[in-house]
mmCIF file of C-alpha atoms in Angstrom:
data_model
loop_
_atom_site.group_PDB
_atom_site.id
_atom_site.type_symbol
_atom_site.label_atom_id
_atom_site.label_comp_id
_atom_site.label_asym_id
_atom_site.label_seq_id
_atom_site.Cartn_x
_atom_site.Cartn_y
_atom_site.Cartn_z
ATOM 1 C CA MET A 766 87.119 16.763 184.960
ATOM 2 C CA LEU A 767 86.029 20.299 185.791
ATOM 3 C CA TYR A 768 88.554 23.136 185.726
ATOM 4 C CA LYS A 769 88.378 26.842 186.494
ATOM 5 C CA THR A 770 90.012 29.228 184.035
ATOM 6 C CA ARG A 771 89.747 32.730 182.678
ATOM 7 C CA GLY A 772 89.144 33.121 178.979
ATOM 8 C CA ILE A 773 89.001 35.694 176.186
ATOM 9 C CA ALA A 774 86.231 35.134 173.654
ATOM 10 C CA LEU A 775 87.353 35.290 170.034
ATOM 11 C CA ASN A 776 84.556 34.123 167.756
ATOM 12 C CA TYR A 777 81.927 31.460 167.259
ATOM 13 C CA ILE A 778 80.130 29.554 164.525
ATOM 14 C CA ARG A 779 76.564 28.320 164.498
ATOM 15 C CA TYR A 780 76.068 24.661 165.270
ATOM 16 C CA ARG A 781 72.811 22.858 164.551
ATOM 17 C CA GLU A 782 69.580 24.731 165.283
ATOM 18 C CA SER A 783 70.301 26.513 168.548
ATOM 19 C CA SER A 784 73.927 25.930 169.534
ATOM 20 C CA ILE A 785 77.316 27.451 168.805
ATOM 21 C CA ILE A 786 80.929 26.331 168.807
ATOM 22 C CA ALA A 787 82.943 29.108 170.436
ATOM 23 C CA LYS A 788 86.676 29.685 170.135
ATOM 24 C CA VAL A 789 88.147 30.988 173.393
ATOM 25 C CA TYR A 790 91.718 31.754 174.401
ATOM 26 C CA THR A 791 92.004 30.367 177.920
ATOM 27 C CA GLU A 792 94.536 31.044 180.628
ATOM 28 C CA ALA A 793 94.781 27.365 181.601
ATOM 29 C CA PHE A 794 94.565 25.575 178.255
ATOM 30 C CA GLY A 795 95.528 28.042 175.524
ATOM 31 C CA ILE A 796 93.258 28.195 172.490
ATOM 32 C CA GLN A 797 90.211 25.930 172.822
ATOM 33 C CA SER A 798 86.812 25.280 171.237
ATOM 34 C CA TYR A 799 83.643 24.820 173.276
ATOM 35 C CA ILE A 800 80.176 23.714 172.265
ATOM 36 C CA VAL A 801 77.440 25.755 173.923
ATOM 37 C CA ASN A 802 73.920 24.394 173.601
ATOM 38 C CA GLY A 803 70.671 26.324 173.404
ATOM 39 C CA VAL A 804 72.071 29.862 173.248
ATOM 40 C CA ARG A 805 70.367 30.663 169.939
ATOM 41 C CA SER A 806 66.978 29.290 170.926
ATOM 42 C CA SER A 807 64.036 31.678 171.217
ATOM 43 C CA LYS A 808 63.140 29.814 174.419
ATOM 44 C CA SER A 809 66.454 30.667 176.046
ATOM 45 C CA LYS A 810 65.842 32.697 179.211
ATOM 46 C CA THR A 811 69.287 34.298 179.191
ATOM 47 C CA ASN A 812 71.318 36.118 176.571
ATOM 48 C CA ARG A 813 74.416 33.950 177.034
ATOM 49 C CA ILE A 814 75.412 34.335 173.387
ATOM 50 C CA ALA A 815 76.405 37.937 174.189
ATOM 51 C CA LEU A 816 79.204 36.517 176.347
ATOM 52 C CA PHE A 817 80.931 35.295 173.186
ATOM 53 C CA GLN A 818 81.185 38.672 171.487
ATOM 54 C CA PRO A 819 84.781 39.541 170.494
ATOM 55 C CA LEU A 820 87.251 39.970 173.359
ATOM 56 C CA THR A 821 84.729 39.456 176.175
ATOM 57 C CA LEU A 822 86.647 38.555 179.353
ATOM 58 C CA LEU A 823 85.261 35.386 180.909
ATOM 59 C CA ASP A 824 85.370 33.428 184.140
ATOM 60 C CA MET A 825 84.761 29.832 183.159
ATOM 61 C CA VAL A 826 84.299 26.397 184.672
ATOM 62 C CA VAL A 827 84.966 23.958 181.841
ATOM 63 C CA TYR A 828 84.766 20.231 181.345
ATOM 64 C CA HIS A 829 87.758 18.726 179.536
ATOM 65 C CA LYS A 830 87.624 15.004 178.789
ATOM 66 C CA SER A 831 91.179 14.589 177.521
ATOM 67 C CA LYS A 832 93.996 16.367 175.701
ATOM 68 C CA GLU A 833 93.009 14.533 172.532
ATOM 69 C CA ALA A 834 89.476 16.005 172.478
ATOM 70 C CA THR A 835 89.104 18.953 170.113
ATOM 71 C CA ILE A 836 85.794 20.317 171.434
ATOM 72 C CA HIS A 837 84.916 20.691 175.100
ATOM 73 C CA ARG A 838 81.962 21.916 177.170
ATOM 74 C CA ILE A 839 81.353 24.799 179.554
ATOM 75 C CA SER A 840 79.765 24.170 182.950
ATOM 76 C CA GLU A 841 79.657 27.763 184.278
ATOM 77 C CA LEU A 842 80.268 31.090 182.592
ATOM 78 C CA LYS A 843 80.250 34.787 183.447
ATOM 79 C CA CYS A 844 81.952 38.002 182.346
ATOM 80 C CA TYR A 845 84.385 39.284 184.982
ATOM 81 C CA ALA A 846 85.017 42.731 183.476
ATOM 82 C CA PRO A 847 81.948 44.075 181.595
ATOM 83 C CA PHE A 848 82.840 46.541 178.850
ATOM 84 C CA GLN A 849 82.088 50.208 179.427
ATOM 85 C CA SER A 850 82.683 51.589 175.931
ATOM 86 C CA LEU A 851 84.261 49.078 173.557
ATOM 87 C CA PRO A 852 81.071 47.707 171.900
ATOM 88 C CA TYR A 853 79.491 51.165 171.647
ATOM 89 C CA ASP A 854 82.323 53.172 170.090
ATOM 90 C CA VAL A 855 82.672 52.611 166.317
ATOM 91 C CA PHE A 856 86.429 53.258 166.313
ATOM 92 C CA LYS A 857 87.061 50.994 169.314
ATOM 93 C CA SER A 858 84.830 48.200 168.037
ATOM 94 C CA SER A 859 86.637 48.315 164.666
ATOM 95 C CA LEU A 860 89.984 48.029 166.444
ATOM 96 C CA ALA A 861 88.606 45.150 168.533
ATOM 97 C CA LEU A 862 87.360 43.351 165.421
ATOM 98 C CA PHE A 863 90.800 43.675 163.827
ATOM 99 C CA VAL A 864 92.630 42.438 166.938
ATOM 100 C CA THR A 865 90.188 39.525 167.281
ATOM 101 C CA GLU A 866 90.824 38.431 163.708
ATOM 102 C CA ILE A 867 94.593 38.622 164.199
ATOM 103 C CA LEU A 868 94.342 36.551 167.384
ATOM 104 C CA GLY A 869 92.047 34.008 165.765
ATOM 105 C CA LYS A 870 94.550 33.439 162.961
ATOM 106 C CA THR A 871 97.728 33.373 165.037
ATOM 107 C CA LEU A 872 96.934 31.693 168.370
ATOM 108 C CA ARG A 873 97.793 28.025 167.969
ATOM 109 C CA GLU A 874 99.100 26.686 171.294
ATOM 110 C CA GLU A 875 96.761 24.441 173.283
ATOM 111 C CA GLU A 876 98.696 24.973 176.488
ATOM 112 C CA PRO A 877 98.947 27.720 179.132
ATOM 113 C CA ASN A 878 100.929 30.872 178.427
ATOM 114 C CA GLU A 879 100.274 33.243 181.308
ATOM 115 C CA PRO A 880 102.390 36.183 180.023
ATOM 116 C CA LEU A 881 100.570 36.107 176.669
ATOM 117 C CA PHE A 882 97.143 35.843 178.319
ATOM 118 C CA GLN A 883 98.022 38.773 180.592
ATOM 119 C CA PHE A 884 99.219 40.858 177.638
ATOM 120 C CA ILE A 885 95.982 40.295 175.717
ATOM 121 C CA GLU A 886 93.830 40.946 178.786
ATOM 122 C CA ASP A 887 95.725 44.166 179.602
ATOM 123 C CA SER A 888 95.386 45.300 175.971
ATOM 124 C CA VAL A 889 91.628 44.690 175.954
ATOM 125 C CA LEU A 890 91.106 46.494 179.260
ATOM 126 C CA TYR A 891 93.205 49.453 178.083
ATOM 127 C CA LEU A 892 91.175 49.813 174.894
ATOM 128 C CA ASP A 893 87.868 49.676 176.769
ATOM 129 C CA GLU A 894 88.921 52.186 179.417
ATOM 130 C CA ALA A 895 90.801 54.690 177.225
ATOM 131 C CA GLU A 896 89.035 57.998 176.732
ATOM 132 C CA ASP A 897 91.451 59.296 174.103
ATOM 133 C CA GLY A 898 94.919 58.641 172.684
ATOM 134 C CA PHE A 899 94.114 55.151 171.401
ATOM 135 C CA GLU A 900 94.346 55.904 167.667
ATOM 136 C CA ASN A 901 97.631 53.951 167.428
ATOM 137 C CA PHE A 902 96.485 51.039 169.584
ATOM 138 C CA HIS A 903 96.424 48.512 166.726
ATOM 139 C CA ILE A 904 99.975 49.419 165.673
ATOM 140 C CA GLN A 905 101.343 49.038 169.188
ATOM 141 C CA PHE A 906 99.424 45.795 169.653
ATOM 142 C CA LEU A 907 101.020 44.263 166.550
ATOM 143 C CA LEU A 908 104.494 45.492 167.515
ATOM 144 C CA GLN A 909 104.252 43.980 171.011
ATOM 145 C CA TYR A 910 102.306 40.833 170.113
ATOM 146 C CA ALA A 911 105.015 39.747 167.639
ATOM 147 C CA SER A 912 107.396 39.213 170.566
ATOM 148 C CA TYR A 913 104.993 36.715 172.172
ATOM 149 C CA LEU A 914 104.781 34.863 168.856
ATOM 150 C CA GLY A 915 108.560 34.597 168.639
ATOM 151 C CA PHE A 916 109.456 37.095 165.914
ATOM 152 C CA GLY A 917 109.507 40.455 167.659
ATOM 153 C CA VAL A 918 112.124 43.070 166.773
ATOM 154 C CA GLU A 919 114.388 45.091 169.053
ATOM 155 C CA THR A 920 114.612 48.105 166.763
ATOM 156 C CA ILE A 921 112.728 49.452 163.775
ATOM 157 C CA GLU A 922 115.966 49.173 161.807
ATOM 158 C CA ASP A 923 115.695 45.385 162.235
ATOM 159 C CA LEU A 924 112.104 45.546 161.001
ATOM 160 C CA GLU A 925 112.977 47.687 157.981
ATOM 161 C CA ASN A 926 115.878 45.395 157.030
ATOM 162 C CA GLU A 927 113.651 42.325 157.163
ATOM 163 C CA LEU A 928 110.986 44.022 155.062
ATOM 164 C CA LYS A 929 113.613 45.031 152.508
ATOM 165 C CA GLU A 930 114.985 41.474 152.331
ATOM 166 C CA ASN A 931 111.458 40.246 151.568
ATOM 167 C CA HIS A 932 110.870 42.902 148.882
ATOM 168 C CA PHE A 933 108.312 45.062 150.668
ATOM 169 C CA PRO A 934 107.517 47.733 148.043
ATOM 170 C CA GLN A 935 107.393 50.868 150.218
ATOM 171 C CA ILE A 936 110.275 52.819 151.713
ATOM 172 C CA ALA A 937 109.562 54.591 154.991
ATOM 173 C CA ASP A 938 110.582 58.207 155.537
ATOM 174 C CA ALA A 939 112.354 59.416 158.688
ATOM 175 C CA LYS A 940 109.140 60.618 160.367
ATOM 176 C CA GLU A 941 107.468 57.244 159.914
ATOM 177 C CA ILE A 942 110.521 55.356 161.180
ATOM 178 C CA ASN A 943 110.875 57.586 164.260
ATOM 179 C CA ALA A 944 107.166 57.302 165.090
ATOM 180 C CA THR A 945 107.199 53.512 164.759
ATOM 181 C CA GLU A 946 110.311 53.259 166.941
ATOM 182 C CA TYR A 947 108.623 55.395 169.579
ATOM 183 C CA LEU A 948 105.477 53.246 169.513
ATOM 184 C CA LEU A 949 107.572 50.076 169.809
ATOM 185 C CA HIS A 950 109.243 51.136 173.048
ATOM 186 C CA ASN A 951 106.397 52.907 174.850
ATOM 187 C CA PRO A 952 103.113 51.826 176.485
ATOM 188 C CA TYR A 953 99.644 52.233 175.056
ATOM 189 C CA GLY A 954 98.357 55.791 175.008
ATOM 190 C CA ILE A 955 101.666 57.484 174.282
ATOM 191 C CA SER A 956 101.161 60.573 172.144
ATOM 192 C CA VAL A 957 102.586 60.289 168.620
ATOM 193 C CA LEU A 958 101.511 62.573 165.822
ATOM 194 C CA LEU A 959 100.787 60.517 162.709
ATOM 195 C CA ASP A 960 98.641 61.481 159.757
ATOM 196 C CA ARG A 961 96.199 58.957 158.323
ATOM 197 C CA ASN A 962 98.415 57.968 155.383
ATOM 198 C CA ARG A 963 101.430 57.191 157.562
ATOM 199 C CA ARG A 964 99.272 55.264 160.033
ATOM 200 C CA VAL A 965 97.881 53.133 157.211
ATOM 201 C CA ASP A 966 101.376 52.644 155.749
ATOM 202 C CA ILE A 967 102.709 51.382 159.092
ATOM 203 C CA LEU A 968 99.751 49.052 159.506
ATOM 204 C CA GLU A 969 100.233 47.533 156.039
ATOM 205 C CA LYS A 970 103.956 47.163 156.744
ATOM 206 C CA LEU A 971 103.247 45.247 159.958
ATOM 207 C CA ILE A 972 100.691 42.990 158.266
ATOM 208 C CA PHE A 973 103.328 42.168 155.640
ATOM 209 C CA PHE A 974 105.848 41.512 158.432
ATOM 210 C CA TYR A 975 103.434 39.072 160.098
ATOM 211 C CA LYS A 976 102.871 37.272 156.801
ATOM 212 C CA ILE A 977 106.627 36.738 156.443
ATOM 213 C CA HIS A 978 106.528 34.706 159.645
ATOM 214 C CA MET A 979 103.032 33.216 159.530
ATOM 215 C CA ASP A 980 101.863 31.652 156.271
ATOM 216 C CA SER A 981 98.458 30.989 157.817
ATOM 217 C CA LEU A 982 97.620 34.678 158.245
ATOM 218 C CA GLY A 983 95.979 35.030 154.838
ATOM 219 C CA GLU A 984 93.589 37.876 154.073
ATOM 220 C CA ILE A 985 92.600 40.125 156.983
ATOM 221 C CA ARG A 986 88.947 40.826 156.268
ATOM 222 C CA SER A 987 88.564 43.460 158.979
ATOM 223 C CA LEU A 988 91.419 45.511 157.518
ATOM 224 C CA GLU A 989 89.209 47.284 154.990
ATOM 225 C CA VAL A 990 86.738 48.271 157.703
ATOM 226 C CA LEU A 991 89.598 49.614 159.794
ATOM 227 C CA ARG A 992 90.949 51.635 156.857
ATOM 228 C CA GLU A 993 87.538 53.253 156.402
ATOM 229 C CA VAL A 994 87.276 54.124 160.082
ATOM 230 C CA LEU A 995 90.785 55.573 160.074
ATOM 231 C CA LYS A 996 89.887 58.070 157.344
#
C-alpha cells in the first residue's frame, strides 16, 4: 500500500551500480530503509540523490509491503523545507554531521513517535535559520534528545552523580555546571559564555553519558571533525 509521510534523511549506502539504500526517520513509521533506483546513474535527469543529504526534510509517498519487510520503496519524493545555510556553513554542516551520526546510531523504533519527529524537525530548522548564537546547539540537542530516548535528567546534579557512579574521569567546575544547567532548561539560541575547552569537556561528558545508556553508540567518527571546527 501507498502511504504519505514526512521524513528526515539520515544517510545512505551505495547499492549495485546506480542505486542507493537510504535510511530515513519517518513521521509515520519511525526509522526505515528505502531502496532508490537509478539516482547514481549518469543518465539520470534529476539530482534526486541530493535529497538524501543529512537532515534533508522530505515529503514522501512510500510503498510498504508489510511490517516484516526491512527495505521499502519510495513512490514520490520532494523536500518541503529547502536549506538556506546549513550545507554552506562549515560550522553548521559539522554540527549537522554530528547530529546525523548520533541519530543514526540511536534511533531504533520502527513505529511513529510524533513528539520525537517534531523535536528533530524543529532542531534542524533552528540550525538552518540561526544567524548566530548556535555554538552550543550540539550540547543542547544531546541534553534534550536524551529525554526522548528515556534517560533524560532533571538537573545537572543528577547527570554529575551518574557520571561519577560510572567513573567518568573529569570533575566539572562551578562555571561548567552552571552553564550546562542553563543550557538544559532553556531553548536553542540562549546566550551562554563558554570557552572552547569547557564546551569540549561538556560534549565529551554527554557522549560518555549516552554510552552509559546505549551500548550501541560506539565511536562517533564526526566528533574529531567537530573538535577541529570548535577550535
